[in-house]
PDB file of C-alpha atoms in Angstrom:
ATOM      1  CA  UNK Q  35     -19.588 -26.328 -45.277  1.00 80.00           C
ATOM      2  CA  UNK Q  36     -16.218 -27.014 -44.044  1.00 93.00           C
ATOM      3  CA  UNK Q  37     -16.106 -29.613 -41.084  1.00 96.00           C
ATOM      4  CA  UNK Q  38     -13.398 -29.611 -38.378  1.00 98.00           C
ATOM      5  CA  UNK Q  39     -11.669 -30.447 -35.234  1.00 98.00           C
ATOM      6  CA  UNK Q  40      -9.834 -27.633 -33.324  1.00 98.00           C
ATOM      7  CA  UNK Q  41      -7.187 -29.240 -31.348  1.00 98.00           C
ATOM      8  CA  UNK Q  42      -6.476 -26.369 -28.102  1.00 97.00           C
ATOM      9  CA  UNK Q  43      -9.368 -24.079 -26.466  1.00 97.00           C
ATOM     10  CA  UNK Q  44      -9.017 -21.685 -23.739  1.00 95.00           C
ATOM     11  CA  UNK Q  45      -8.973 -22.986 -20.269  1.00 97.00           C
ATOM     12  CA  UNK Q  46      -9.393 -21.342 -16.734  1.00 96.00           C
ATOM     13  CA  UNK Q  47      -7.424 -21.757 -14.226  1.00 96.00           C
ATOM     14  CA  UNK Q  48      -8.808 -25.039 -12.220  1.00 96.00           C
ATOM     15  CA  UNK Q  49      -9.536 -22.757  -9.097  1.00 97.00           C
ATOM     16  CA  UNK Q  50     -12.203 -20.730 -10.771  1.00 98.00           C
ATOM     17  CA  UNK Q  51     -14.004 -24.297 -11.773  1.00 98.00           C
ATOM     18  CA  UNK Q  52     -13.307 -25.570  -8.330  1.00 98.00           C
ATOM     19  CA  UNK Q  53     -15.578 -22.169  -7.615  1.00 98.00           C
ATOM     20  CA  UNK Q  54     -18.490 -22.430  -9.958  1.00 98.00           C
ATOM     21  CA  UNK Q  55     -18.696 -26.284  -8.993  1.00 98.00           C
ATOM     22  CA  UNK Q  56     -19.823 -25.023  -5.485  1.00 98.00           C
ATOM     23  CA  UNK Q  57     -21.620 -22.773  -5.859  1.00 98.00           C
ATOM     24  CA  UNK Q  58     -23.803 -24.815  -8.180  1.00 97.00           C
ATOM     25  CA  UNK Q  59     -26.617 -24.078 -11.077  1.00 98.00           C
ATOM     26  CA  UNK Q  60     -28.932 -22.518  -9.303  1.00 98.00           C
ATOM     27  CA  UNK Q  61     -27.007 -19.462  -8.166  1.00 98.00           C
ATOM     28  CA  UNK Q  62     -25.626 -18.759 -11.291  1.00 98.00           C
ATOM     29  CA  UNK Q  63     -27.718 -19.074 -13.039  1.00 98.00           C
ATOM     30  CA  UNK Q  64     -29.936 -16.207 -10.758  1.00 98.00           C
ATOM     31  CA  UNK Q  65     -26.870 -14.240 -10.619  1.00 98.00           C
ATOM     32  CA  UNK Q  66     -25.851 -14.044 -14.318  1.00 98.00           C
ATOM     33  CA  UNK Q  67     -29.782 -12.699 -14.924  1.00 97.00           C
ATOM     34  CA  UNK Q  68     -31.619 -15.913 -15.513  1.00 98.00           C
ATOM     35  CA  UNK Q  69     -29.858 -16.866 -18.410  1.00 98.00           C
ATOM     36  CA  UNK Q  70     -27.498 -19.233 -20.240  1.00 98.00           C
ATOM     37  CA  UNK Q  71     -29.838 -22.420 -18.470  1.00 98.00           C
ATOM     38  CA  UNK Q  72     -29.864 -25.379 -20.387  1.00 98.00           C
ATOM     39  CA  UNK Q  73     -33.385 -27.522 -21.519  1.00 98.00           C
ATOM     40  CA  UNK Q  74     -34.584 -29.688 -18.515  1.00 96.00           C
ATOM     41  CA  UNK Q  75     -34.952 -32.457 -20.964  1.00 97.00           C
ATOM     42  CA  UNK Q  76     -30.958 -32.990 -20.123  1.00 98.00           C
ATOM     43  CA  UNK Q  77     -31.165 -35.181 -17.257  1.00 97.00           C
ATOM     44  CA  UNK Q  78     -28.601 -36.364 -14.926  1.00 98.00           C
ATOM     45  CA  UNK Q  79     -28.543 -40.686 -15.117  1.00 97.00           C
ATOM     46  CA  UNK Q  80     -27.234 -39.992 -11.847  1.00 97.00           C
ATOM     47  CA  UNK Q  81     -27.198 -37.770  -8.744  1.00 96.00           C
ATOM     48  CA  UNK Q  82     -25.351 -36.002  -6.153  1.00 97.00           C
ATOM     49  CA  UNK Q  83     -22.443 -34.508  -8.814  1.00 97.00           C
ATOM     50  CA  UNK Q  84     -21.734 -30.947  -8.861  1.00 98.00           C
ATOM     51  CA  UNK Q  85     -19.207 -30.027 -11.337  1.00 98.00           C
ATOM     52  CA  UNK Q  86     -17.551 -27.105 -13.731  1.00 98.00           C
ATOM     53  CA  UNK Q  87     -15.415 -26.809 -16.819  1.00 98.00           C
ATOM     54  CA  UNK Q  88     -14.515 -25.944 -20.140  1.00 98.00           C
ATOM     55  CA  UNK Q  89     -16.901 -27.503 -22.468  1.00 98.00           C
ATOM     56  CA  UNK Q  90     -15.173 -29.213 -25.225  1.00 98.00           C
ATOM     57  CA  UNK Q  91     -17.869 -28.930 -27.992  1.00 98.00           C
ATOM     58  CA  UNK Q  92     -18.983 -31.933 -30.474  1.00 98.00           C
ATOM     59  CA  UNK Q  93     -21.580 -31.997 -33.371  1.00 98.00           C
ATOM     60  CA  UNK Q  94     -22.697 -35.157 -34.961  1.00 98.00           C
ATOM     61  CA  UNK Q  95     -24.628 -36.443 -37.950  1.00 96.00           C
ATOM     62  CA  UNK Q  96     -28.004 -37.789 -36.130  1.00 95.00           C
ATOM     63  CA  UNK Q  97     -27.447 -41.300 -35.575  1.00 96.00           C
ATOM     64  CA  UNK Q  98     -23.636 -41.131 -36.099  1.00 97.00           C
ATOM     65  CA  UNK Q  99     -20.511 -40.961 -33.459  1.00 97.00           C
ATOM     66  CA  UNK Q 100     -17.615 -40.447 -35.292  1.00 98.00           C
ATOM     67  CA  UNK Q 101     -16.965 -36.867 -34.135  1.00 98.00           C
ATOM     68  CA  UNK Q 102     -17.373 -38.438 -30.709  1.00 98.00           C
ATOM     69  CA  UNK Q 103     -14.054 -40.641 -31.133  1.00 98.00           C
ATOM     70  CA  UNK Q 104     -12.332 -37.718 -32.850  1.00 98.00           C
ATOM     71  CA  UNK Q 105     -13.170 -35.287 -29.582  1.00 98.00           C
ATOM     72  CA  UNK Q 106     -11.442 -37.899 -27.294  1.00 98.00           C
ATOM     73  CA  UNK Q 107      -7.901 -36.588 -29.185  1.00 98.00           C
ATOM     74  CA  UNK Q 108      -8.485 -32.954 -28.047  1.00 98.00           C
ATOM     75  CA  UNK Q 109      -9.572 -33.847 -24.271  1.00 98.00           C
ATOM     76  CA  UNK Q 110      -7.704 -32.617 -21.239  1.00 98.00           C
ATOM     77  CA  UNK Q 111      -8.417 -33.169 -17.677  1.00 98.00           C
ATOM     78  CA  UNK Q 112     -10.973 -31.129 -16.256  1.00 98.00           C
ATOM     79  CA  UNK Q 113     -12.644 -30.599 -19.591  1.00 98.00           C
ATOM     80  CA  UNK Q 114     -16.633 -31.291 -19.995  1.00 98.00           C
ATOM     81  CA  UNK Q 115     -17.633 -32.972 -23.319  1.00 98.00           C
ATOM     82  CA  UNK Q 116     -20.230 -31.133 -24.604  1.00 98.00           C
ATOM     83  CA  UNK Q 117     -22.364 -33.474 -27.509  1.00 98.00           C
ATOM     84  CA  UNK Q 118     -24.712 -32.515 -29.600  1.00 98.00           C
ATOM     85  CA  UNK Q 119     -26.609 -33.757 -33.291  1.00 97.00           C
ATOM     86  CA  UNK Q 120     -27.757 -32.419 -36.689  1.00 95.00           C
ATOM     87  CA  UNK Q 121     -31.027 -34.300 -36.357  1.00 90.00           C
ATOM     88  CA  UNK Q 122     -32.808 -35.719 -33.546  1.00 84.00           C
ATOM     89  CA  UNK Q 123     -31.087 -38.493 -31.910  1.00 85.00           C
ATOM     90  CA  UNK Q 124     -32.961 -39.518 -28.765  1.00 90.00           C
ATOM     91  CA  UNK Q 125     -33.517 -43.090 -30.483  1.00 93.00           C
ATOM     92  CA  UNK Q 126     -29.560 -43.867 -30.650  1.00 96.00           C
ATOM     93  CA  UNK Q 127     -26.871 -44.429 -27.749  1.00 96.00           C
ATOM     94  CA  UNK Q 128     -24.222 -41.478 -28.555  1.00 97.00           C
ATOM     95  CA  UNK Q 129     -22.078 -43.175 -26.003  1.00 98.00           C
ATOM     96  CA  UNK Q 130     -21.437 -46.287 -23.610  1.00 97.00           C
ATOM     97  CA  UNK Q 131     -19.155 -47.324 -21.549  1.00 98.00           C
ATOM     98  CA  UNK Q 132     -16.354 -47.364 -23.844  1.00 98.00           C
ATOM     99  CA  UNK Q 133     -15.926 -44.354 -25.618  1.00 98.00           C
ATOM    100  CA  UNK Q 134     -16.825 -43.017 -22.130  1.00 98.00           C
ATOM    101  CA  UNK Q 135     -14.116 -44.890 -20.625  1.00 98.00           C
ATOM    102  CA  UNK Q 136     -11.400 -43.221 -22.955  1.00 98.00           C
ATOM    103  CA  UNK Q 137     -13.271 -39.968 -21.885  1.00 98.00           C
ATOM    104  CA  UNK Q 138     -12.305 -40.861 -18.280  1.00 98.00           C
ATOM    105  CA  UNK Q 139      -8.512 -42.229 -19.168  1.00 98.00           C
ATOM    106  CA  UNK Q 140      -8.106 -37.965 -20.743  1.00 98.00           C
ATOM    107  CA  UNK Q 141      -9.529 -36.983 -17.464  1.00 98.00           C
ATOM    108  CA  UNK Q 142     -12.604 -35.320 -18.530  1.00 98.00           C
ATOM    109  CA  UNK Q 143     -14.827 -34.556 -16.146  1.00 98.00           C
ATOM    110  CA  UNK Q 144     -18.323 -34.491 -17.163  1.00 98.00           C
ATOM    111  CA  UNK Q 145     -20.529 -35.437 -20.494  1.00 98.00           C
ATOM    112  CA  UNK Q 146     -23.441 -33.718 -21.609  1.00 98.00           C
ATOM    113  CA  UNK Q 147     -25.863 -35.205 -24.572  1.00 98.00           C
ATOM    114  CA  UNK Q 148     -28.478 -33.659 -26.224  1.00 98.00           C
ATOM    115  CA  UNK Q 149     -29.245 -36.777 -27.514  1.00 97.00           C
ATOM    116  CA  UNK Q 150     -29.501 -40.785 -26.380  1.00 97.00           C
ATOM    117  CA  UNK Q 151     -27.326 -42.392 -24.252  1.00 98.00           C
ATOM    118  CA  UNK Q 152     -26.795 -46.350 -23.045  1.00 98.00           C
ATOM    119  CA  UNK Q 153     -24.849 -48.562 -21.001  1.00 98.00           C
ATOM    120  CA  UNK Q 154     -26.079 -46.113 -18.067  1.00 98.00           C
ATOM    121  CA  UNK Q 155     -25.512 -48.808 -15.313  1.00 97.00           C
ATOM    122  CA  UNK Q 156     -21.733 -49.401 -16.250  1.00 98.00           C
ATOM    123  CA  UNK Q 157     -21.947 -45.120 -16.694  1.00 97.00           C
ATOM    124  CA  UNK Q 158     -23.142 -44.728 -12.775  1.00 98.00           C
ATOM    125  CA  UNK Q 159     -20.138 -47.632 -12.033  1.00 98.00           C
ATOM    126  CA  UNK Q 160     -17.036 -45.441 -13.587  1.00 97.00           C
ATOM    127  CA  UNK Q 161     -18.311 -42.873 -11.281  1.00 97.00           C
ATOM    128  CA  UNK Q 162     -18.155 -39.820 -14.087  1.00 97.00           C
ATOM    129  CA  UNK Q 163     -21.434 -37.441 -13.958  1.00 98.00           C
ATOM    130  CA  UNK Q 164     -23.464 -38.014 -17.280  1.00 98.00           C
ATOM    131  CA  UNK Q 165     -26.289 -35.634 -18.594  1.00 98.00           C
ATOM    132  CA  UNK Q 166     -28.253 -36.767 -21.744  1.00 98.00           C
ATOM    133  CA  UNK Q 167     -31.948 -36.303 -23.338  1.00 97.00           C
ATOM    134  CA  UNK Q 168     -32.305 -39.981 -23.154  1.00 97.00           C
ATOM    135  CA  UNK Q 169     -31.495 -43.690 -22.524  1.00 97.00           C
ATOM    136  CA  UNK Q 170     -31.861 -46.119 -25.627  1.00 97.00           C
ATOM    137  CA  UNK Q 171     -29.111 -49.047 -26.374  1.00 95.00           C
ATOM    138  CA  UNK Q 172     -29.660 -48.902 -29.918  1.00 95.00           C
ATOM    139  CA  UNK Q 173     -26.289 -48.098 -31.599  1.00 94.00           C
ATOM    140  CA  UNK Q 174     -24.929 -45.660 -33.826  1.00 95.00           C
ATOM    141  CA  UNK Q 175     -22.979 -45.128 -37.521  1.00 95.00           C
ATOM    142  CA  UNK Q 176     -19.555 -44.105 -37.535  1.00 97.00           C
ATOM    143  CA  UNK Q 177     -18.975 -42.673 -41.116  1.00 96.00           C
ATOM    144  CA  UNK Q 178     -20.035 -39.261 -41.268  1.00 96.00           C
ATOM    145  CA  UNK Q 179     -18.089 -35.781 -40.600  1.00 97.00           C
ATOM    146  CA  UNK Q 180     -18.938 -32.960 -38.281  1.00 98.00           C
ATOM    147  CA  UNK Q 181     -17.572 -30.685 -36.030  1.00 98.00           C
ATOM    148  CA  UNK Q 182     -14.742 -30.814 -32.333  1.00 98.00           C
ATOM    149  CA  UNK Q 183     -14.720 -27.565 -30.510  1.00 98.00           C
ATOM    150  CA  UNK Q 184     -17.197 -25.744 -32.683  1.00 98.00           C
ATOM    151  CA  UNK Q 185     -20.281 -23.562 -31.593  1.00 98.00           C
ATOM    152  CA  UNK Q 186     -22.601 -25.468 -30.610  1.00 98.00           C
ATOM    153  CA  UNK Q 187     -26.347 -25.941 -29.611  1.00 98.00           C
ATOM    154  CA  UNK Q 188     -26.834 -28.091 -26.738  1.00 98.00           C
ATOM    155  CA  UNK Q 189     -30.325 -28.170 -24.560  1.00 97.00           C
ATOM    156  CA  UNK Q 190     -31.702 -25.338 -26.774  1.00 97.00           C
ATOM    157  CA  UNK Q 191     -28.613 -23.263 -25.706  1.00 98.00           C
ATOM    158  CA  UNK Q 192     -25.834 -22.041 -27.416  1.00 98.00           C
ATOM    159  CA  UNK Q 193     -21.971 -22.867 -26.259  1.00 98.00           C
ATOM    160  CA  UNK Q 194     -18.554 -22.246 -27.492  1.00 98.00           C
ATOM    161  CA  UNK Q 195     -15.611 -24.086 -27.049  1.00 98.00           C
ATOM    162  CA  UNK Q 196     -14.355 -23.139 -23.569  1.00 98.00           C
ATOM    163  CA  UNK Q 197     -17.131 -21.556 -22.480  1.00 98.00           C
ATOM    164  CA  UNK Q 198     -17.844 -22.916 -18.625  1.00 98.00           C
ATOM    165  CA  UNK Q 199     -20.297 -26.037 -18.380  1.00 98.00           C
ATOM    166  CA  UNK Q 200     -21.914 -25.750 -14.117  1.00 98.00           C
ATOM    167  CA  UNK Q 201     -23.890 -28.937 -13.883  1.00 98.00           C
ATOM    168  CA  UNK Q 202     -25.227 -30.477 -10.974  1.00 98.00           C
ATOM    169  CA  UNK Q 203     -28.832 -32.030 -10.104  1.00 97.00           C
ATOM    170  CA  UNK Q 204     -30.916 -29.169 -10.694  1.00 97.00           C
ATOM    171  CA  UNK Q 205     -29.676 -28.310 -14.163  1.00 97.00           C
ATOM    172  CA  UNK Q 206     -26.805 -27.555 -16.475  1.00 98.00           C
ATOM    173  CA  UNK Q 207     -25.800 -23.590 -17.095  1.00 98.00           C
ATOM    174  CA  UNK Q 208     -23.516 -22.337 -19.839  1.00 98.00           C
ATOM    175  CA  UNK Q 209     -21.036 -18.905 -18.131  1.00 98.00           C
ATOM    176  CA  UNK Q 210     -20.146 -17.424 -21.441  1.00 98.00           C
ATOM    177  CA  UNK Q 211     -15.824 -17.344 -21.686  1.00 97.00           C
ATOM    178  CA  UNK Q 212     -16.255 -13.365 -21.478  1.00 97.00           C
ATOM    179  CA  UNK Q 213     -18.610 -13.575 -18.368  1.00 98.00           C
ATOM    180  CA  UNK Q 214     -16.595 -15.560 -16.605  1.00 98.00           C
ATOM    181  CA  UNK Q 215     -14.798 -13.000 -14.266  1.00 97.00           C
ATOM    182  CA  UNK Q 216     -18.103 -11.127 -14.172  1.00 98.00           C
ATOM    183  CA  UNK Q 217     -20.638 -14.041 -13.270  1.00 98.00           C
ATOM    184  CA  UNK Q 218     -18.152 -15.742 -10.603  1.00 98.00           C
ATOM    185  CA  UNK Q 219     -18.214 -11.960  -9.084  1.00 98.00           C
ATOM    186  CA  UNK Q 220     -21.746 -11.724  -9.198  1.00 98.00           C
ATOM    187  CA  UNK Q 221     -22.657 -15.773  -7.667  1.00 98.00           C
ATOM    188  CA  UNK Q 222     -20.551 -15.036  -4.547  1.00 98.00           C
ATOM    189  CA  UNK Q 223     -22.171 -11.479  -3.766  1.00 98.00           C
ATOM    190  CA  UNK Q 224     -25.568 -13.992  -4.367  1.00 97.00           C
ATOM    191  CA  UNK Q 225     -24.097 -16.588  -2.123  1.00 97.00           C
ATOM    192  CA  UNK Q 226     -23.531 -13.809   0.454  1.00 97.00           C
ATOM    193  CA  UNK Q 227     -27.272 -12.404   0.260  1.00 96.00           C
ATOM    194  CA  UNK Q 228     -28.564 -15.699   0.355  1.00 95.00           C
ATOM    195  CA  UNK Q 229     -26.578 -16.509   3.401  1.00 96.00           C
ATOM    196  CA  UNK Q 230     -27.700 -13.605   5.251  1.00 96.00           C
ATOM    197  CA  UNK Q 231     -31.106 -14.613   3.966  1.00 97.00           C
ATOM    198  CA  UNK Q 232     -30.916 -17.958   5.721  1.00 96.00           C
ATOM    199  CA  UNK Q 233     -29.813 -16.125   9.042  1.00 97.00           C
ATOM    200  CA  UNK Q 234     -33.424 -14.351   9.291  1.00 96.00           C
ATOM    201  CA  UNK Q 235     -35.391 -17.573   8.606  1.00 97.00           C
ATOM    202  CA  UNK Q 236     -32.986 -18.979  11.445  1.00 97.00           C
ATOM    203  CA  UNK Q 237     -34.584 -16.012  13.385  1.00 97.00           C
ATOM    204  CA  UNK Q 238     -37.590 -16.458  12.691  1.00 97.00           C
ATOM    205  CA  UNK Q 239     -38.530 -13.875  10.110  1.00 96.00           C
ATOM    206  CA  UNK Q 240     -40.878 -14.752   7.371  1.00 97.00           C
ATOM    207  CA  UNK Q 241     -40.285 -13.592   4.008  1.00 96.00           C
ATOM    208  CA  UNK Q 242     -43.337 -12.192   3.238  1.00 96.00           C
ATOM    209  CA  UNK Q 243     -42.108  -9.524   5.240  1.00 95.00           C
ATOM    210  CA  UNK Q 244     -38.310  -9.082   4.427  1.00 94.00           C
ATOM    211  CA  UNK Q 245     -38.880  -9.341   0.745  1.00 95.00           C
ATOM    212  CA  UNK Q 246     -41.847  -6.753   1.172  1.00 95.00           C
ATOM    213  CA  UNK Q 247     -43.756  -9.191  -0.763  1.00 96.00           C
ATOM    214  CA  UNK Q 248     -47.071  -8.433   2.194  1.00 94.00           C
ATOM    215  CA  UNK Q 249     -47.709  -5.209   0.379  1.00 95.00           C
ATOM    216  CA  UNK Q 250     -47.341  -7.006  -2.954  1.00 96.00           C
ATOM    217  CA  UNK Q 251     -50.277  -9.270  -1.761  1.00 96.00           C
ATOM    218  CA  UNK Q 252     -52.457  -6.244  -0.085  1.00 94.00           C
ATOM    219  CA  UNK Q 253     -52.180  -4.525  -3.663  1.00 96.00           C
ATOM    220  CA  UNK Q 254     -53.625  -7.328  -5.559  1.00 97.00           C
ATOM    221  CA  UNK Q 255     -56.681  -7.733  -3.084  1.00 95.00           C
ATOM    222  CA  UNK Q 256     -55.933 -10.379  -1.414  1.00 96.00           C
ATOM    223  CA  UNK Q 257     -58.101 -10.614   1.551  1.00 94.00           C
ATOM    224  CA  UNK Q 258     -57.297 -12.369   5.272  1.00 94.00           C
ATOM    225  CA  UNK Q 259     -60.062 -14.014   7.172  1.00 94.00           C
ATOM    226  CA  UNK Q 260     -59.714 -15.647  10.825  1.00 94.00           C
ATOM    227  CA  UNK Q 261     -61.772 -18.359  10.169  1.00 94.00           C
ATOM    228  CA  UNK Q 262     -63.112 -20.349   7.041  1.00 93.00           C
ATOM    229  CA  UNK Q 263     -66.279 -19.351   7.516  1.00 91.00           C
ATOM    230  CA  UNK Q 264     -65.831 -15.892   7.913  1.00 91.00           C
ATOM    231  CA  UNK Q 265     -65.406 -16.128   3.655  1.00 91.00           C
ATOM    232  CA  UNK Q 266     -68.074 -13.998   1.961  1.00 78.00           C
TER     233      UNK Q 266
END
């Protein structure tokens, strides 16, 4: 199979990542149907970072980052670097500070590994939001081919070159490059539900009533009682 590195994928324009960023994982992740969600096994080595962009896509040999050097050529600012193996690599460090550092001199913005990670003090230090499977120093080959800006299959999940990466504590959530127009439409109407949402908790409404969920209960045969022992 022929290996490669494609050198230019399609980028939004930085206000529609700017958009997704806010509005976070969560919502769209709801509002695109419960789908495109990432494995929870990709964990953030650090917190409080919400961020969006074009996934720049990279598949190694297990145990091997040469592909990872050869992405760093294709990077532009904004991009996320999207990592993945051929072969379980939870037992090697994919990257460090170093080849994260040239990651930061391109201006990417992110880095997601489905696979081992180290040097995760000095990663929290250069301030640049890392998501990986795992955190093991042991180092890596550098002498066999794969694939830049490829499909992919990261976190169980597949992703194409440019397609959005929305990562923040809760998770990470792949918006297909077609869906894009479509699932930013539907996250703000979801935004805007879930803000009027927050306005009847403010007033006091519970939502066992506004969802309609009390009838949901009363049809199951659930049964209220006063008092404890009241309980047949």
């Amino acid at each position: 199979m022929k290996r490669y590195v494609v050198r230019n994928i399609p980028r939004p324009d930085q206000s529609i990542t700017e958009e997704f960023a806010r509005l976070g994982t969560a919502t769209v992740y709801e509002a695109q149907g419960k789908t495109g969600l990432m494995s929870d096994r990709l964990k953030p080595i650090d917190r409080n970072y919400s961020v969006c962009g074009p996934a720049v896509t990279v598949t190694c040999q297990s145990g091997d980052n040469l592909m990872v050097h050869a992405a760093v050529e294709v990077c532009k600012p904004g991009d996320i670097v999207v990592i993945t193996t051929i072969g379980e690599s939870n037992k090697h460090g994919m990257i460090g500070d170093l080849i994260t550092s040239s990651f930061i001199k391109k201006g990417v913005r992110a880095i997601i590994v489905d696979a081992g990670v180290r040097d995760t003090r000095t990663l929290r230090e250069l301030g640049i939001p890392v998501w990986s499977s795992s955190v093991i120093c042991t180092g890596t080959n550098k002498h066999q081919s794969g694939w830049v800006n490829a499909p992919a299959v990261c976190g169980n999940t597949v992703v194409d070159p440019g397609d959005l990466i929305v990562a923040d504590d809760d998770g990470i959530v792949v918006v297909k490059k077609a869906d894009i127009e479509s699932s930013l439409k539907k996250s703000k109407a979801r935004e805007e539900k879930e803000a009027k949402t927050r306005e009847k908790i403010e007033a006091g409404e519970l939502g066992i009533d506004f969802y309609g969920f009390r009838k949901v209960i009363e049809d199951l045969g659930v049964v209220y009682y006063d008092e404890l022992n009241e309980v047949e």
